[in-house]
Amino acid sequence: MNEALLQPLTLGALEARNRIFMAPLTRGRSQQPGSIPGELMETYYRQRAGAGMIITEATGISVEGLGWPAAPGIWSEEQVEGWQRVTKAVHEEGGLIVMQLWHMGRLVHPDFLGGEPPVSASATTAPGHAHTFEGRKDHQQARALDTDEIPRVVEDYRKAAANAKAAGMDGIQLHGANGYLVDQFLRSSTNLREDPYGGSPENRTRFLREVTAALIGEWGADRVGVRLSPNGETQGCDDPDPASIFGEAARVLEDLGVAFIELRQPGPEGTFGQTDVPQQDALFRQHYSGKLVLNSDYSAAEAVADIDSGRADAISFGRPYISNPDLAARIEAGADWAENVNVPQSWYLPGPAGYIDYPAMEEAGQEKAAHEVAEGTA
């Protein structure tokens, strides 16, 4: 039944042993100060190396771009060394790992920036609250990046890509989704610019093009992917004509020849409350000939159906990978998936609980058998 998910897949120069990908998942376990991957993260990724491809949690490209407590970065030597231990662990298990590069734009609270405002495409304010080390605080108004500043931000992305290569990653993914900086340039609710980066879809995709080209300059297009979320409002970022802007984004990425695009397509109960817009993948299929990865709230049966139908080449699973470190093995065996416990409380809290203490399928079975013997029910 699950055979389609178990087939290998070539994405440019990336060779995935199956089509069960691990989606990027912010977990907030890096060592502080310094946002450095440590032993906990090494264990966490090693446990999940059975995925056809791991896409790492969103990883800050710079101090300016990282505004999530204890999320990791990739701008310092210490961070590179921490990630080297992670990639070594995944590779020892035969896994494939690419790093998601992240600039949060207007969603960075000034607390992370010494009191300075965050940057964005335009001077707008995100709705709701930012997560800080001191708890939730209202978002503050961003300042618009000056046109002559944009090359500096593009260079930050390039340096982060070079550091990811030094860390031993197999490739990289640009985070262009979920209302973060790239998305803030793409969508008209957050891009009010009147210069070459604003207005028409061609202009609003200019930042996406320049950043992606910089990443390709470091890695080659065959090891670069991009994540987008063409499915309604996300963290206050929206567009009245998504087909025009995301159709143009697909054309840009086709022109650049990236290895894969991952689309976040959540239902109405998704993490950020986005509204599902069906068949957005069909729009990308019209303009993009590379590999397409779909994400969010999939069962194994739904994943098989979308691969068999040609909607997707692979499926990235998010929350199921929190409580099922061996999700690929469970799908192959047709076994039940463990349910998340202590969620969402344990998603972002420090320490191993709810992070690396979920048993693999065999361990769970052994624990069940031991319990039954102890209770006299075996």
PDB file of C-alpha atoms in Angstrom, residues 98-337:
ATOM      1  CA  VAL A  98      19.608  20.003   3.994  1.00  0.00           C
ATOM      2  CA  MET A  99      19.511  23.237   5.971  1.00  0.00           C
ATOM      3  CA  GLN A 100      16.615  25.668   5.834  1.00  0.00           C
ATOM      4  CA  LEU A 101      17.917  29.262   5.783  1.00  0.00           C
ATOM      5  CA  TRP A 102      15.723  31.773   7.636  1.00  0.00           C
ATOM      6  CA  HIS A 103      15.357  35.526   7.948  1.00  0.00           C
ATOM      7  CA  MET A 104      12.236  36.392   9.933  1.00  0.00           C
ATOM      8  CA  GLY A 105      12.038  40.005   8.806  1.00  0.00           C
ATOM      9  CA  ARG A 106       9.362  41.981  10.643  1.00  0.00           C
ATOM     10  CA  LEU A 107       8.660  39.040  12.976  1.00  0.00           C
ATOM     11  CA  VAL A 108      11.907  39.641  14.903  1.00  0.00           C
ATOM     12  CA  HIS A 109      11.157  41.526  18.120  1.00  0.00           C
ATOM     13  CA  PRO A 110      13.452  44.470  18.981  1.00  0.00           C
ATOM     14  CA  ASP A 111      14.489  42.541  22.120  1.00  0.00           C
ATOM     15  CA  PHE A 112      16.679  40.402  19.847  1.00  0.00           C
ATOM     16  CA  LEU A 113      18.173  43.476  18.172  1.00  0.00           C
ATOM     17  CA  GLY A 114      19.295  45.596  21.105  1.00  0.00           C
ATOM     18  CA  GLY A 115      16.097  47.621  20.874  1.00  0.00           C
ATOM     19  CA  GLU A 116      16.426  48.412  17.161  1.00  0.00           C
ATOM     20  CA  PRO A 117      13.409  47.790  14.914  1.00  0.00           C
ATOM     21  CA  PRO A 118      13.299  44.717  12.683  1.00  0.00           C
ATOM     22  CA  VAL A 119      13.631  45.043   8.917  1.00  0.00           C
ATOM     23  CA  SER A 120      11.120  44.151   6.238  1.00  0.00           C
ATOM     24  CA  ALA A 121      10.066  44.958   2.699  1.00  0.00           C
ATOM     25  CA  SER A 122       8.041  47.895   4.057  1.00  0.00           C
ATOM     26  CA  ALA A 123       7.309  49.659   7.335  1.00  0.00           C
ATOM     27  CA  THR A 124       4.515  47.376   8.530  1.00  0.00           C
ATOM     28  CA  THR A 125       3.639  45.634  11.789  1.00  0.00           C
ATOM     29  CA  ALA A 126       2.790  41.961  12.114  1.00  0.00           C
ATOM     30  CA  PRO A 127      -0.346  41.063  14.049  1.00  0.00           C
ATOM     31  CA  GLY A 128      -0.231  39.169  17.307  1.00  0.00           C
ATOM     32  CA  HIS A 129       2.745  38.439  19.508  1.00  0.00           C
ATOM     33  CA  ALA A 130       6.418  37.640  19.143  1.00  0.00           C
ATOM     34  CA  HIS A 131       8.061  34.901  21.204  1.00  0.00           C
ATOM     35  CA  THR A 132      10.955  36.290  23.241  1.00  0.00           C
ATOM     36  CA  PHE A 133      13.163  34.976  26.030  1.00  0.00           C
ATOM     37  CA  GLU A 134      10.959  36.997  28.395  1.00  0.00           C
ATOM     38  CA  GLY A 135       7.681  35.643  27.047  1.00  0.00           C
ATOM     39  CA  ARG A 136       5.210  36.847  24.433  1.00  0.00           C
ATOM     40  CA  LYS A 137       5.323  40.512  23.427  1.00  0.00           C
ATOM     41  CA  ASP A 138       3.475  42.548  20.832  1.00  0.00           C
ATOM     42  CA  HIS A 139       5.165  42.791  17.456  1.00  0.00           C
ATOM     43  CA  GLN A 140       6.692  46.176  16.707  1.00  0.00           C
ATOM     44  CA  GLN A 141       6.722  48.136  13.468  1.00  0.00           C
ATOM     45  CA  ALA A 142       9.506  47.172  11.094  1.00  0.00           C
ATOM     46  CA  ARG A 143      11.544  49.618   9.093  1.00  0.00           C
ATOM     47  CA  ALA A 144      11.701  49.246   5.335  1.00  0.00           C
ATOM     48  CA  LEU A 145      15.034  48.073   3.976  1.00  0.00           C
ATOM     49  CA  ASP A 146      16.622  50.808   1.883  1.00  0.00           C
ATOM     50  CA  THR A 147      17.223  49.729  -1.690  1.00  0.00           C
ATOM     51  CA  ASP A 148      20.974  49.982  -1.210  1.00  0.00           C
ATOM     52  CA  GLU A 149      20.748  47.757   1.904  1.00  0.00           C
ATOM     53  CA  ILE A 150      19.245  44.815   0.092  1.00  0.00           C
ATOM     54  CA  PRO A 151      22.595  43.562  -1.297  1.00  0.00           C
ATOM     55  CA  ARG A 152      23.834  43.322   2.304  1.00  0.00           C
ATOM     56  CA  VAL A 153      20.947  41.029   3.223  1.00  0.00           C
ATOM     57  CA  VAL A 154      21.512  38.948   0.090  1.00  0.00           C
ATOM     58  CA  GLU A 155      25.155  38.650   1.126  1.00  0.00           C
ATOM     59  CA  ASP A 156      24.048  37.432   4.579  1.00  0.00           C
ATOM     60  CA  TYR A 157      22.156  34.648   2.847  1.00  0.00           C
ATOM     61  CA  ARG A 158      25.194  33.787   0.736  1.00  0.00           C
ATOM     62  CA  LYS A 159      27.489  33.623   3.765  1.00  0.00           C
ATOM     63  CA  ALA A 160      24.976  31.424   5.583  1.00  0.00           C
ATOM     64  CA  ALA A 161      24.893  29.109   2.561  1.00  0.00           C
ATOM     65  CA  ALA A 162      28.690  28.886   2.588  1.00  0.00           C
ATOM     66  CA  ASN A 163      28.609  28.109   6.312  1.00  0.00           C
ATOM     67  CA  ALA A 164      26.010  25.390   5.738  1.00  0.00           C
ATOM     68  CA  LYS A 165      28.385  23.792   3.264  1.00  0.00           C
ATOM     69  CA  ALA A 166      31.220  24.018   5.804  1.00  0.00           C
ATOM     70  CA  ALA A 167      28.900  22.356   8.329  1.00  0.00           C
ATOM     71  CA  GLY A 168      28.593  19.307   6.064  1.00  0.00           C
ATOM     72  CA  MET A 169      25.029  19.765   4.825  1.00  0.00           C
ATOM     73  CA  ASP A 170      23.969  18.004   1.631  1.00  0.00           C
ATOM     74  CA  GLY A 171      22.121  21.070   0.369  1.00  0.00           C
ATOM     75  CA  ILE A 172      20.049  24.039   1.449  1.00  0.00           C
ATOM     76  CA  GLN A 173      16.477  25.269   1.350  1.00  0.00           C
ATOM     77  CA  LEU A 174      15.471  28.923   1.268  1.00  0.00           C
ATOM     78  CA  HIS A 175      12.603  29.654   3.656  1.00  0.00           C
ATOM     79  CA  GLY A 176      10.307  31.746   1.494  1.00  0.00           C
ATOM     80  CA  ALA A 177       7.080  30.858   3.315  1.00  0.00           C
ATOM     81  CA  ASN A 178       4.944  31.541   6.394  1.00  0.00           C
ATOM     82  CA  GLY A 179       5.146  35.324   6.406  1.00  0.00           C
ATOM     83  CA  TYR A 180       8.914  35.650   6.893  1.00  0.00           C
ATOM     84  CA  LEU A 181      11.187  38.044   5.004  1.00  0.00           C
ATOM     85  CA  VAL A 182      11.056  36.530   1.509  1.00  0.00           C
ATOM     86  CA  ASP A 183       7.278  36.158   1.832  1.00  0.00           C
ATOM     87  CA  GLN A 184       7.060  39.762   3.036  1.00  0.00           C
ATOM     88  CA  PHE A 185       8.614  40.861  -0.260  1.00  0.00           C
ATOM     89  CA  LEU A 186       6.339  38.610  -2.307  1.00  0.00           C
ATOM     90  CA  ARG A 187       2.925  39.601  -0.979  1.00  0.00           C
ATOM     91  CA  SER A 188       1.236  42.934  -1.486  1.00  0.00           C
ATOM     92  CA  SER A 189      -0.058  43.299   2.081  1.00  0.00           C
ATOM     93  CA  THR A 190       3.525  43.542   3.341  1.00  0.00           C
ATOM     94  CA  ASN A 191       5.264  44.946   0.255  1.00  0.00           C
ATOM     95  CA  LEU A 192       4.241  48.566  -0.284  1.00  0.00           C
ATOM     96  CA  ARG A 193       7.428  49.533  -2.089  1.00  0.00           C
ATOM     97  CA  GLU A 194       7.539  51.800  -5.145  1.00  0.00           C
ATOM     98  CA  ASP A 195      11.055  50.871  -6.240  1.00  0.00           C
ATOM     99  CA  PRO A 196      12.254  47.904  -8.362  1.00  0.00           C
ATOM    100  CA  TYR A 197      11.347  45.529  -5.488  1.00  0.00           C
ATOM    101  CA  GLY A 198       7.679  46.495  -5.280  1.00  0.00           C
ATOM    102  CA  GLY A 199       4.529  46.800  -7.362  1.00  0.00           C
ATOM    103  CA  SER A 200       4.301  44.189 -10.113  1.00  0.00           C
ATOM    104  CA  PRO A 201       4.754  40.456  -9.507  1.00  0.00           C
ATOM    105  CA  GLU A 202       7.989  40.671 -11.488  1.00  0.00           C
ATOM    106  CA  ASN A 203       9.312  43.295  -9.077  1.00  0.00           C
ATOM    107  CA  ARG A 204       8.064  41.597  -5.931  1.00  0.00           C
ATOM    108  CA  THR A 205       9.851  38.382  -6.898  1.00  0.00           C
ATOM    109  CA  ARG A 206      13.126  40.252  -7.439  1.00  0.00           C
ATOM    110  CA  PHE A 207      14.332  39.657  -3.873  1.00  0.00           C
ATOM    111  CA  LEU A 208      13.475  35.945  -4.154  1.00  0.00           C
ATOM    112  CA  ARG A 209      15.431  35.761  -7.400  1.00  0.00           C
ATOM    113  CA  GLU A 210      18.482  37.568  -6.044  1.00  0.00           C
ATOM    114  CA  VAL A 211      18.673  35.529  -2.855  1.00  0.00           C
ATOM    115  CA  THR A 212      18.149  32.217  -4.659  1.00  0.00           C
ATOM    116  CA  ALA A 213      20.798  33.134  -7.233  1.00  0.00           C
ATOM    117  CA  ALA A 214      23.248  33.877  -4.410  1.00  0.00           C
ATOM    118  CA  LEU A 215      22.554  30.468  -2.845  1.00  0.00           C
ATOM    119  CA  ILE A 216      23.029  28.777  -6.208  1.00  0.00           C
ATOM    120  CA  GLY A 217      26.350  30.581  -6.549  1.00  0.00           C
ATOM    121  CA  GLU A 218      27.561  28.735  -3.454  1.00  0.00           C
ATOM    122  CA  TRP A 219      25.912  25.338  -3.978  1.00  0.00           C
ATOM    123  CA  GLY A 220      24.797  24.940  -7.568  1.00  0.00           C
ATOM    124  CA  ALA A 221      21.105  24.861  -8.451  1.00  0.00           C
ATOM    125  CA  ASP A 222      20.986  21.071  -8.096  1.00  0.00           C
ATOM    126  CA  ARG A 223      21.400  21.294  -4.309  1.00  0.00           C
ATOM    127  CA  VAL A 224      19.074  24.238  -3.623  1.00  0.00           C
ATOM    128  CA  GLY A 225      15.376  24.110  -2.775  1.00  0.00           C
ATOM    129  CA  VAL A 226      12.800  26.739  -1.824  1.00  0.00           C
ATOM    130  CA  ARG A 227       9.802  26.577   0.501  1.00  0.00           C
ATOM    131  CA  LEU A 228       6.708  28.681  -0.280  1.00  0.00           C
ATOM    132  CA  SER A 229       3.204  28.919   1.213  1.00  0.00           C
ATOM    133  CA  PRO A 230       0.778  30.019  -1.525  1.00  0.00           C
ATOM    134  CA  ASN A 231      -2.305  29.369   0.540  1.00  0.00           C
ATOM    135  CA  GLY A 232      -3.830  32.449   2.065  1.00  0.00           C
ATOM    136  CA  GLU A 233      -2.915  34.716   4.962  1.00  0.00           C
ATOM    137  CA  THR A 234      -0.054  33.663   7.206  1.00  0.00           C
ATOM    138  CA  GLN A 235       1.147  35.758  10.144  1.00  0.00           C
ATOM    139  CA  GLY A 236      -0.517  38.814   8.603  1.00  0.00           C
ATOM    140  CA  CYS A 237       1.091  38.294   5.197  1.00  0.00           C
ATOM    141  CA  ASP A 238      -1.411  37.998   2.343  1.00  0.00           C
ATOM    142  CA  ASP A 239      -2.091  38.805  -1.289  1.00  0.00           C
ATOM    143  CA  PRO A 240      -5.408  39.335  -3.120  1.00  0.00           C
ATOM    144  CA  ASP A 241      -4.069  37.642  -6.278  1.00  0.00           C
ATOM    145  CA  PRO A 242      -1.985  34.650  -5.174  1.00  0.00           C
ATOM    146  CA  ALA A 243      -2.069  33.034  -8.616  1.00  0.00           C
ATOM    147  CA  SER A 244      -0.232  35.996 -10.154  1.00  0.00           C
ATOM    148  CA  ILE A 245       2.506  36.363  -7.546  1.00  0.00           C
ATOM    149  CA  PHE A 246       3.112  32.654  -6.975  1.00  0.00           C
ATOM    150  CA  GLY A 247       2.849  31.837 -10.670  1.00  0.00           C
ATOM    151  CA  GLU A 248       5.638  34.376 -11.206  1.00  0.00           C
ATOM    152  CA  ALA A 249       7.609  32.875  -8.288  1.00  0.00           C
ATOM    153  CA  ALA A 250       7.310  29.452  -9.924  1.00  0.00           C
ATOM    154  CA  ARG A 251       8.597  30.888 -13.198  1.00  0.00           C
ATOM    155  CA  VAL A 252      11.550  32.502 -11.419  1.00  0.00           C
ATOM    156  CA  LEU A 253      12.512  29.237  -9.748  1.00  0.00           C
ATOM    157  CA  GLU A 254      12.119  27.341 -13.016  1.00  0.00           C
ATOM    158  CA  ASP A 255      14.412  29.850 -14.685  1.00  0.00           C
ATOM    159  CA  LEU A 256      16.997  29.394 -11.934  1.00  0.00           C
ATOM    160  CA  GLY A 257      16.650  25.610 -12.071  1.00  0.00           C
ATOM    161  CA  VAL A 258      16.329  24.848  -8.362  1.00  0.00           C
ATOM    162  CA  ALA A 259      16.223  21.170  -7.406  1.00  0.00           C
ATOM    163  CA  PHE A 260      12.910  21.216  -5.576  1.00  0.00           C
ATOM    164  CA  ILE A 261      10.083  23.382  -4.288  1.00  0.00           C
ATOM    165  CA  GLU A 262       8.266  22.534  -1.068  1.00  0.00           C
ATOM    166  CA  LEU A 263       4.749  23.907  -0.703  1.00  0.00           C
ATOM    167  CA  ARG A 264       3.081  24.254   2.660  1.00  0.00           C
ATOM    168  CA  GLN A 265      -0.591  23.453   2.093  1.00  0.00           C
ATOM    169  CA  PRO A 266      -2.235  23.305   5.533  1.00  0.00           C
ATOM    170  CA  GLY A 267      -5.892  22.916   6.287  1.00  0.00           C
ATOM    171  CA  PRO A 268      -7.893  25.373   8.411  1.00  0.00           C
ATOM    172  CA  GLU A 269      -6.547  23.889  11.659  1.00  0.00           C
ATOM    173  CA  GLY A 270      -2.902  24.424  10.715  1.00  0.00           C
ATOM    174  CA  THR A 271      -0.321  25.823  13.104  1.00  0.00           C
ATOM    175  CA  PHE A 272      -0.773  29.422  11.953  1.00  0.00           C
ATOM    176  CA  GLY A 273      -4.445  29.101  11.039  1.00  0.00           C
ATOM    177  CA  GLN A 274      -4.024  29.435   7.284  1.00  0.00           C
ATOM    178  CA  THR A 275      -6.943  28.783   4.969  1.00  0.00           C
ATOM    179  CA  ASP A 276      -6.441  25.916   2.546  1.00  0.00           C
ATOM    180  CA  VAL A 277      -6.480  26.865  -1.134  1.00  0.00           C
ATOM    181  CA  PRO A 278      -6.864  23.611  -3.103  1.00  0.00           C
ATOM    182  CA  GLN A 279      -4.700  22.741  -6.112  1.00  0.00           C
ATOM    183  CA  GLN A 280      -2.035  25.389  -5.607  1.00  0.00           C
ATOM    184  CA  ASP A 281       0.372  22.636  -6.613  1.00  0.00           C
ATOM    185  CA  ALA A 282      -1.311  22.602 -10.047  1.00  0.00           C
ATOM    186  CA  LEU A 283      -0.275  26.230 -10.524  1.00  0.00           C
ATOM    187  CA  PHE A 284       3.344  25.301  -9.866  1.00  0.00           C
ATOM    188  CA  ARG A 285       3.162  22.291 -12.170  1.00  0.00           C
ATOM    189  CA  GLN A 286       2.221  24.697 -14.982  1.00  0.00           C
ATOM    190  CA  HIS A 287       5.403  26.738 -14.566  1.00  0.00           C
ATOM    191  CA  TYR A 288       7.953  24.562 -12.747  1.00  0.00           C
ATOM    192  CA  SER A 289       9.411  21.278 -14.026  1.00  0.00           C
ATOM    193  CA  GLY A 290      11.500  20.296 -10.986  1.00  0.00           C
ATOM    194  CA  LYS A 291      10.534  18.124  -8.057  1.00  0.00           C
ATOM    195  CA  LEU A 292       7.538  19.201  -5.973  1.00  0.00           C
ATOM    196  CA  VAL A 293       7.256  18.361  -2.273  1.00  0.00           C
ATOM    197  CA  LEU A 294       3.928  18.896  -0.493  1.00  0.00           C
ATOM    198  CA  ASN A 295       3.556  19.347   3.246  1.00  0.00           C
ATOM    199  CA  SER A 296       1.098  19.481   6.104  1.00  0.00           C
ATOM    200  CA  ASP A 297      -1.327  17.199   7.882  1.00  0.00           C
ATOM    201  CA  TYR A 298      -0.869  14.165   5.653  1.00  0.00           C
ATOM    202  CA  SER A 299      -1.705  10.587   6.564  1.00  0.00           C
ATOM    203  CA  ALA A 300       0.276   7.817   4.863  1.00  0.00           C
ATOM    204  CA  ALA A 301      -2.712   6.984   2.650  1.00  0.00           C
ATOM    205  CA  GLU A 302      -3.148  10.610   1.581  1.00  0.00           C
ATOM    206  CA  ALA A 303       0.572  10.852   0.843  1.00  0.00           C
ATOM    207  CA  VAL A 304       0.479   7.751  -1.337  1.00  0.00           C
ATOM    208  CA  ALA A 305      -2.535   9.092  -3.213  1.00  0.00           C
ATOM    209  CA  ASP A 306      -0.871  12.414  -3.998  1.00  0.00           C
ATOM    210  CA  ILE A 307       2.324  10.742  -5.196  1.00  0.00           C
ATOM    211  CA  ASP A 308       0.416   8.212  -7.318  1.00  0.00           C
ATOM    212  CA  SER A 309      -1.667  10.996  -8.871  1.00  0.00           C
ATOM    213  CA  GLY A 310       1.395  13.071  -9.717  1.00  0.00           C
ATOM    214  CA  ARG A 311       0.447  15.968  -7.454  1.00  0.00           C
ATOM    215  CA  ALA A 312       3.681  15.479  -5.503  1.00  0.00           C
ATOM    216  CA  ASP A 313       7.035  13.789  -5.917  1.00  0.00           C
ATOM    217  CA  ALA A 314       7.522  13.513  -2.142  1.00  0.00           C
ATOM    218  CA  ILE A 315       5.671  14.433   1.047  1.00  0.00           C
ATOM    219  CA  SER A 316       7.259  16.223   3.991  1.00  0.00           C
ATOM    220  CA  PHE A 317       5.818  15.277   7.373  1.00  0.00           C
ATOM    221  CA  GLY A 318       6.069  17.754  10.236  1.00  0.00           C
ATOM    222  CA  ARG A 319       4.371  17.093  13.544  1.00  0.00           C
ATOM    223  CA  PRO A 320       4.281  13.288  13.043  1.00  0.00           C
ATOM    224  CA  TYR A 321       8.087  13.392  13.141  1.00  0.00           C
ATOM    225  CA  ILE A 322       8.019  14.924  16.617  1.00  0.00           C
ATOM    226  CA  SER A 323       6.648  11.802  18.265  1.00  0.00           C
ATOM    227  CA  ASN A 324       7.714   9.243  15.640  1.00  0.00           C
ATOM    228  CA  PRO A 325      11.481   9.463  15.197  1.00  0.00           C
ATOM    229  CA  ASP A 326      11.279   6.362  12.983  1.00  0.00           C
ATOM    230  CA  LEU A 327       8.273   7.510  10.965  1.00  0.00           C
ATOM    231  CA  ALA A 328       9.628   6.082   7.700  1.00  0.00           C
ATOM    232  CA  ALA A 329      10.058   2.642   9.295  1.00  0.00           C
ATOM    233  CA  ARG A 330       6.537   2.802  10.736  1.00  0.00           C
ATOM    234  CA  ILE A 331       5.087   3.678   7.325  1.00  0.00           C
ATOM    235  CA  GLU A 332       7.044   0.852   5.690  1.00  0.00           C
ATOM    236  CA  ALA A 333       5.767  -1.606   8.308  1.00  0.00           C
ATOM    237  CA  GLY A 334       2.208  -0.315   8.195  1.00  0.00           C
ATOM    238  CA  ALA A 335       2.470   0.328  11.927  1.00  0.00           C
ATOM    239  CA  ASP A 336       0.502   2.817  13.987  1.00  0.00           C
ATOM    240  CA  TRP A 337       1.918   6.270  14.555  1.00  0.00           C
TER     241      TRP A 337
END
